[in-house]
C-alpha angles and dihedrals in degrees: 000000000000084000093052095053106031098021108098130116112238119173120225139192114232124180116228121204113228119243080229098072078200082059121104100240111247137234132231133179113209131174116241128191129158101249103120119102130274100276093050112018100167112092114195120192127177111232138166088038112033091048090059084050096052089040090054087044101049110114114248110272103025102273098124114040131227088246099055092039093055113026091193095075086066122077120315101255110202087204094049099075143335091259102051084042073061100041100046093056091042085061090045096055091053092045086056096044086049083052096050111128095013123262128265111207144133118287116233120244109256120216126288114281091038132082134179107261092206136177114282093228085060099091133175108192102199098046143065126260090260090057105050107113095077094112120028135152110240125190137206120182144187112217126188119190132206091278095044095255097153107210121188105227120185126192125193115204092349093306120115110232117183121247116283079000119103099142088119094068097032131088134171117232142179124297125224094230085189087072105087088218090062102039117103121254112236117240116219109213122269083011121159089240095047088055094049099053096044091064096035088057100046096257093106131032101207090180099086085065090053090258133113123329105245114239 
């Protein structure tokens, strides 16, 4: 749920400092989601730049990626050097200013079984209670305490849900097995697909046949 409503991808501008004060300062655009965990939400990542670098790295025939050759095109790491700690709370800055004000848009579906559990001052007059979430107010905000420890804090509808952590304003609820999107597919026994999801889902470890680690 956390994912659906806080998950996409946006591209900022941030504005580095040069180590040389006589230096102009430099500008970078990186792509920032909240996809992180719940210690740190905010992923960085360098883009425009630091893809023509890896392309230019990778070693001829593919068998080194972008990625390995040039570190940089991974995820900004505040430990990993004075200039990505920069730029990671440069990025940050400019997440919070896109955030300013909060964000009214439509709330993905989630999938079948689930529903928002929203407010009940949050209303939608042409359209049903299960659709309601077509149009909710959604925060992301940038908080600061006493001793300068920054937290990222969302609300949904006016109600604070934790990062990656959206149970408080989630509920199942029935499926309408006459629908042919929510029936259950049949699994034929010793199927590939039985045998997939039972690892996938922790029933059976393949691994010990040298196939796939369950999970």
């Amino acid at each position: 749920g956390f994912l659906l409503a806080f998950g996409s991808s946006i591209e900022v501008e941030v504005r580095l400092d040069s180590p040389d004060a006589k230096a102009p300062s430099s500008k970078e655009v990186v792509s920032a989601m909240f996809c992180g965990d719940a210690k740190e939400p905010l992923l960085v990542q360098r883009i425009g730049k630091a893809r023509k670098e890896g392309k230019e790295a990778a070693t001829v025939g593919g068998t080194t990626s972008g990625a390995t050759a040039v570190p940089s095109l991974g995820y900004v790491q505040r430990e990993r050097s004075e200039e990505e700690a920069m730029l990671f709370e440069r990025a940050e800055k400019a997440v919070s200013e896109h955030w300013a004000g909060g964000k009214t848009t439509p709330l993905p579906l989630p999938q079948a079984g689930i529903q928002w559990n929203l407010p009940d001052d949050v209303k939608c007059t042409d359209l049903g209670w299960e659709a309601k979430e077509a149009a909710v107010r959604r925060t992301a905000q940038l908080v600061q305490d006493a001793n300068g420890k920054k937290e990222w804090q969302f609300k949904i509808g006016g109600r604070q849900v934790g990062a990656f952590d959206a149970r408080g304003i989630m509920s199942p609820c029935a499926l309408d097995t006459n629908d042919t999107c929510h029936r259950p597919v049949p699994l034929d026994s010793g199927s590939q697909r039985e045998r997939c999801l039972k690892i996938a889902l922790y029933v059976k470890n393949d691994a010990v046949d040298g196939g796939f680690v369950h999970g």
